[in-house]
Amino acid sequence: MSRVLIVDDSPSQLVGMKRTVEKLGHQVITAEDGAAGVEAAKRELPDLILMDVVMPNLNGFQATRTIAKDPKTSHIPIILVTTKDQDTDRVWGLRQGAKAYVTKPIDDAELTRVIKDYLPAA
């Protein structure tokens, strides 16, 4: 069983993504903003991170960059999951260190496929 950190300030989005991840047989850790997400990543060292972009305190781009540049957490794949659907947002997110970019509203099949791409089978 892999451990997945979900970072999102929307309780409904957290619940939806958590349901998808748990259905795949993985354990879920949650954080409600980018700063808490960075701390949870350092503390928990999850196998994968699902990161929203638009959040208070530290946005997802900033949190992704922080996690990707820290030698302790740089090995953790980050998937940005966001309403920001412009090509420039996608390019910027990948340049910050994200491995994949999924837009909201979340397509469960797409999210499942991307999670499976970066995690060993449950």
JSON list of C-alpha atoms in Angstrom, two decimals:
[
{"chain": "A", "resi": 1, "resn": "MET", "atom": "CA", "xyz": [0.00, 0.00, 0.00]},
{"chain": "A", "resi": 2, "resn": "SER", "atom": "CA", "xyz": [1.35, 3.40, -1.01]},
{"chain": "A", "resi": 3, "resn": "ARG", "atom": "CA", "xyz": [0.79, 6.63, 0.89]},
{"chain": "A", "resi": 4, "resn": "VAL", "atom": "CA", "xyz": [-0.68, 9.59, -0.98]},
{"chain": "A", "resi": 5, "resn": "LEU", "atom": "CA", "xyz": [-0.69, 13.17, 0.30]},
{"chain": "A", "resi": 6, "resn": "ILE", "atom": "CA", "xyz": [-3.65, 15.21, -0.98]},
{"chain": "A", "resi": 7, "resn": "VAL", "atom": "CA", "xyz": [-3.25, 18.99, -0.63]},
{"chain": "A", "resi": 8, "resn": "ASP", "atom": "CA", "xyz": [-6.44, 20.96, -1.33]},
{"chain": "A", "resi": 9, "resn": "ASP", "atom": "CA", "xyz": [-8.29, 23.72, 0.51]},
{"chain": "A", "resi": 10, "resn": "SER", "atom": "CA", "xyz": [-11.71, 22.51, -0.70]},
{"chain": "A", "resi": 11, "resn": "PRO", "atom": "CA", "xyz": [-13.26, 19.92, 1.63]},
{"chain": "A", "resi": 12, "resn": "SER", "atom": "CA", "xyz": [-15.42, 18.51, -1.19]},
{"chain": "A", "resi": 13, "resn": "GLN", "atom": "CA", "xyz": [-12.42, 18.12, -3.50]},
{"chain": "A", "resi": 14, "resn": "LEU", "atom": "CA", "xyz": [-10.45, 16.45, -0.70]},
{"chain": "A", "resi": 15, "resn": "VAL", "atom": "CA", "xyz": [-13.25, 13.95, -0.11]},
{"chain": "A", "resi": 16, "resn": "GLY", "atom": "CA", "xyz": [-13.57, 13.16, -3.83]},
{"chain": "A", "resi": 17, "resn": "MET", "atom": "CA", "xyz": [-9.85, 12.62, -4.38]},
{"chain": "A", "resi": 18, "resn": "LYS", "atom": "CA", "xyz": [-9.55, 10.66, -1.13]},
{"chain": "A", "resi": 19, "resn": "ARG", "atom": "CA", "xyz": [-12.31, 8.31, -2.29]},
{"chain": "A", "resi": 20, "resn": "THR", "atom": "CA", "xyz": [-10.51, 7.69, -5.60]},
{"chain": "A", "resi": 21, "resn": "VAL", "atom": "CA", "xyz": [-7.13, 7.06, -3.92]},
{"chain": "A", "resi": 22, "resn": "GLU", "atom": "CA", "xyz": [-8.59, 4.74, -1.28]},
{"chain": "A", "resi": 23, "resn": "LYS", "atom": "CA", "xyz": [-10.50, 2.81, -3.95]},
{"chain": "A", "resi": 24, "resn": "LEU", "atom": "CA", "xyz": [-7.10, 2.06, -5.49]},
{"chain": "A", "resi": 25, "resn": "GLY", "atom": "CA", "xyz": [-5.97, 0.63, -2.14]},
{"chain": "A", "resi": 26, "resn": "HIS", "atom": "CA", "xyz": [-3.70, 3.45, -1.00]},
{"chain": "A", "resi": 27, "resn": "GLN", "atom": "CA", "xyz": [-3.49, 5.27, 2.33]},
{"chain": "A", "resi": 28, "resn": "VAL", "atom": "CA", "xyz": [-4.37, 8.99, 2.33]},
{"chain": "A", "resi": 29, "resn": "ILE", "atom": "CA", "xyz": [-2.78, 11.89, 4.21]},
{"chain": "A", "resi": 30, "resn": "THR", "atom": "CA", "xyz": [-4.36, 15.34, 3.79]},
{"chain": "A", "resi": 31, "resn": "ALA", "atom": "CA", "xyz": [-3.31, 18.97, 4.11]},
{"chain": "A", "resi": 32, "resn": "GLU", "atom": "CA", "xyz": [-5.52, 22.02, 3.61]},
{"chain": "A", "resi": 33, "resn": "ASP", "atom": "CA", "xyz": [-3.06, 24.53, 2.13]},
{"chain": "A", "resi": 34, "resn": "GLY", "atom": "CA", "xyz": [0.32, 24.68, 0.46]},
{"chain": "A", "resi": 35, "resn": "ALA", "atom": "CA", "xyz": [2.32, 25.45, 3.61]},
{"chain": "A", "resi": 36, "resn": "ALA", "atom": "CA", "xyz": [0.72, 22.53, 5.48]},
{"chain": "A", "resi": 37, "resn": "GLY", "atom": "CA", "xyz": [1.34, 20.38, 2.39]},
{"chain": "A", "resi": 38, "resn": "VAL", "atom": "CA", "xyz": [5.06, 21.14, 2.40]},
{"chain": "A", "resi": 39, "resn": "GLU", "atom": "CA", "xyz": [5.27, 20.31, 6.12]},
{"chain": "A", "resi": 40, "resn": "ALA", "atom": "CA", "xyz": [3.31, 17.08, 5.65]},
{"chain": "A", "resi": 41, "resn": "ALA", "atom": "CA", "xyz": [5.54, 16.07, 2.73]},
{"chain": "A", "resi": 42, "resn": "LYS", "atom": "CA", "xyz": [8.68, 16.55, 4.86]},
{"chain": "A", "resi": 43, "resn": "ARG", "atom": "CA", "xyz": [7.17, 14.79, 7.88]},
{"chain": "A", "resi": 44, "resn": "GLU", "atom": "CA", "xyz": [5.36, 11.89, 6.17]},
{"chain": "A", "resi": 45, "resn": "LEU", "atom": "CA", "xyz": [7.47, 11.35, 3.01]},
{"chain": "A", "resi": 46, "resn": "PRO", "atom": "CA", "xyz": [4.48, 10.10, 0.99]},
{"chain": "A", "resi": 47, "resn": "ASP", "atom": "CA", "xyz": [4.87, 8.06, -2.20]},
{"chain": "A", "resi": 48, "resn": "LEU", "atom": "CA", "xyz": [2.85, 10.57, -4.25]},
{"chain": "A", "resi": 49, "resn": "ILE", "atom": "CA", "xyz": [1.35, 14.05, -3.82]},
{"chain": "A", "resi": 50, "resn": "LEU", "atom": "CA", "xyz": [-1.87, 15.37, -5.39]},
{"chain": "A", "resi": 51, "resn": "MET", "atom": "CA", "xyz": [-1.55, 19.19, -5.20]},
{"chain": "A", "resi": 52, "resn": "ASP", "atom": "CA", "xyz": [-4.17, 21.86, -5.82]},
{"chain": "A", "resi": 53, "resn": "VAL", "atom": "CA", "xyz": [-2.84, 25.19, -7.13]},
{"chain": "A", "resi": 54, "resn": "VAL", "atom": "CA", "xyz": [-5.21, 27.90, -5.89]},
{"chain": "A", "resi": 55, "resn": "MET", "atom": "CA", "xyz": [-4.82, 27.84, -2.08]},
{"chain": "A", "resi": 56, "resn": "PRO", "atom": "CA", "xyz": [-4.15, 30.28, 0.75]},
{"chain": "A", "resi": 57, "resn": "ASN", "atom": "CA", "xyz": [-0.76, 30.80, 2.47]},
{"chain": "A", "resi": 58, "resn": "LEU", "atom": "CA", "xyz": [1.35, 29.08, -0.18]},
{"chain": "A", "resi": 59, "resn": "ASN", "atom": "CA", "xyz": [-0.10, 28.26, -3.59]},
{"chain": "A", "resi": 60, "resn": "GLY", "atom": "CA", "xyz": [0.41, 24.89, -5.26]},
{"chain": "A", "resi": 61, "resn": "PHE", "atom": "CA", "xyz": [3.06, 26.16, -7.66]},
{"chain": "A", "resi": 62, "resn": "GLN", "atom": "CA", "xyz": [5.11, 27.51, -4.74]},
{"chain": "A", "resi": 63, "resn": "ALA", "atom": "CA", "xyz": [4.58, 24.36, -2.66]},
{"chain": "A", "resi": 64, "resn": "THR", "atom": "CA", "xyz": [5.51, 22.13, -5.61]},
{"chain": "A", "resi": 65, "resn": "ARG", "atom": "CA", "xyz": [8.71, 24.11, -6.21]},
{"chain": "A", "resi": 66, "resn": "THR", "atom": "CA", "xyz": [9.62, 23.91, -2.49]},
{"chain": "A", "resi": 67, "resn": "ILE", "atom": "CA", "xyz": [9.06, 20.14, -2.34]},
{"chain": "A", "resi": 68, "resn": "ALA", "atom": "CA", "xyz": [10.81, 19.48, -5.67]},
{"chain": "A", "resi": 69, "resn": "LYS", "atom": "CA", "xyz": [13.92, 21.45, -4.66]},
{"chain": "A", "resi": 70, "resn": "ASP", "atom": "CA", "xyz": [14.31, 19.92, -1.18]},
{"chain": "A", "resi": 71, "resn": "PRO", "atom": "CA", "xyz": [16.71, 16.93, -1.30]},
{"chain": "A", "resi": 72, "resn": "LYS", "atom": "CA", "xyz": [14.60, 15.19, 1.35]},
{"chain": "A", "resi": 73, "resn": "THR", "atom": "CA", "xyz": [11.41, 15.33, -0.75]},
{"chain": "A", "resi": 74, "resn": "SER", "atom": "CA", "xyz": [12.57, 15.81, -4.35]},
{"chain": "A", "resi": 75, "resn": "HIS", "atom": "CA", "xyz": [11.99, 12.13, -5.18]},
{"chain": "A", "resi": 76, "resn": "ILE", "atom": "CA", "xyz": [8.23, 12.37, -4.49]},
{"chain": "A", "resi": 77, "resn": "PRO", "atom": "CA", "xyz": [6.16, 12.68, -7.69]},
{"chain": "A", "resi": 78, "resn": "ILE", "atom": "CA", "xyz": [3.72, 15.59, -7.57]},
{"chain": "A", "resi": 79, "resn": "ILE", "atom": "CA", "xyz": [0.55, 15.71, -9.66]},
{"chain": "A", "resi": 80, "resn": "LEU", "atom": "CA", "xyz": [-1.07, 19.13, -9.88]},
{"chain": "A", "resi": 81, "resn": "VAL", "atom": "CA", "xyz": [-4.88, 18.90, -9.74]},
{"chain": "A", "resi": 82, "resn": "THR", "atom": "CA", "xyz": [-6.38, 22.32, -10.47]},
{"chain": "A", "resi": 83, "resn": "THR", "atom": "CA", "xyz": [-9.02, 24.49, -12.12]},
{"chain": "A", "resi": 84, "resn": "LYS", "atom": "CA", "xyz": [-6.23, 26.43, -13.86]},
{"chain": "A", "resi": 85, "resn": "ASP", "atom": "CA", "xyz": [-6.53, 24.99, -17.36]},
{"chain": "A", "resi": 86, "resn": "GLN", "atom": "CA", "xyz": [-4.46, 27.32, -19.54]},
{"chain": "A", "resi": 87, "resn": "ASP", "atom": "CA", "xyz": [-1.45, 25.91, -21.40]},
{"chain": "A", "resi": 88, "resn": "THR", "atom": "CA", "xyz": [0.76, 28.49, -19.68]},
{"chain": "A", "resi": 89, "resn": "ASP", "atom": "CA", "xyz": [-0.40, 27.20, -16.27]},
{"chain": "A", "resi": 90, "resn": "ARG", "atom": "CA", "xyz": [0.37, 23.63, -17.29]},
{"chain": "A", "resi": 91, "resn": "VAL", "atom": "CA", "xyz": [3.85, 24.53, -18.55]},
{"chain": "A", "resi": 92, "resn": "TRP", "atom": "CA", "xyz": [4.58, 26.60, -15.45]},
{"chain": "A", "resi": 93, "resn": "GLY", "atom": "CA", "xyz": [3.40, 23.79, -13.15]},
{"chain": "A", "resi": 94, "resn": "LEU", "atom": "CA", "xyz": [5.63, 21.24, -14.86]},
{"chain": "A", "resi": 95, "resn": "ARG", "atom": "CA", "xyz": [8.56, 23.66, -14.69]},
{"chain": "A", "resi": 96, "resn": "GLN", "atom": "CA", "xyz": [8.05, 23.90, -10.91]},
{"chain": "A", "resi": 97, "resn": "GLY", "atom": "CA", "xyz": [8.65, 20.16, -10.62]},
{"chain": "A", "resi": 98, "resn": "ALA", "atom": "CA", "xyz": [5.25, 18.54, -11.12]},
{"chain": "A", "resi": 99, "resn": "LYS", "atom": "CA", "xyz": [5.22, 15.25, -13.04]},
{"chain": "A", "resi": 100, "resn": "ALA", "atom": "CA", "xyz": [1.65, 15.56, -14.33]},
{"chain": "A", "resi": 101, "resn": "TYR", "atom": "CA", "xyz": [-1.20, 18.07, -14.53]},
{"chain": "A", "resi": 102, "resn": "VAL", "atom": "CA", "xyz": [-4.90, 17.19, -14.16]},
{"chain": "A", "resi": 103, "resn": "THR", "atom": "CA", "xyz": [-7.64, 19.81, -14.50]},
{"chain": "A", "resi": 104, "resn": "LYS", "atom": "CA", "xyz": [-10.82, 20.10, -12.45]},
{"chain": "A", "resi": 105, "resn": "PRO", "atom": "CA", "xyz": [-13.58, 19.10, -12.59]},
{"chain": "A", "resi": 106, "resn": "ILE", "atom": "CA", "xyz": [-11.76, 15.85, -11.99]},
{"chain": "A", "resi": 107, "resn": "ASP", "atom": "CA", "xyz": [-12.36, 12.99, -14.37]},
{"chain": "A", "resi": 108, "resn": "ASP", "atom": "CA", "xyz": [-12.09, 9.95, -12.10]},
{"chain": "A", "resi": 109, "resn": "ALA", "atom": "CA", "xyz": [-10.70, 7.75, -14.89]},
{"chain": "A", "resi": 110, "resn": "GLU", "atom": "CA", "xyz": [-7.98, 10.28, -15.75]},
{"chain": "A", "resi": 111, "resn": "LEU", "atom": "CA", "xyz": [-6.99, 10.75, -12.11]},
{"chain": "A", "resi": 112, "resn": "THR", "atom": "CA", "xyz": [-6.86, 6.97, -11.62]},
{"chain": "A", "resi": 113, "resn": "ARG", "atom": "CA", "xyz": [-4.68, 6.55, -14.71]},
{"chain": "A", "resi": 114, "resn": "VAL", "atom": "CA", "xyz": [-2.24, 9.27, -13.61]},
{"chain": "A", "resi": 115, "resn": "ILE", "atom": "CA", "xyz": [-2.01, 7.85, -10.07]},
{"chain": "A", "resi": 116, "resn": "LYS", "atom": "CA", "xyz": [-1.32, 4.38, -11.48]},
{"chain": "A", "resi": 117, "resn": "ASP", "atom": "CA", "xyz": [1.38, 5.85, -13.73]},
{"chain": "A", "resi": 118, "resn": "TYR", "atom": "CA", "xyz": [3.33, 7.06, -10.70]},
{"chain": "A", "resi": 119, "resn": "LEU", "atom": "CA", "xyz": [2.57, 4.41, -8.05]},
{"chain": "A", "resi": 120, "resn": "PRO", "atom": "CA", "xyz": [3.23, 0.68, -7.91]},
{"chain": "A", "resi": 121, "resn": "ALA", "atom": "CA", "xyz": [0.12, -1.49, -8.13]},
{"chain": "A", "resi": 122, "resn": "ALA", "atom": "CA", "xyz": [-1.81, -1.81, -4.88]}
]
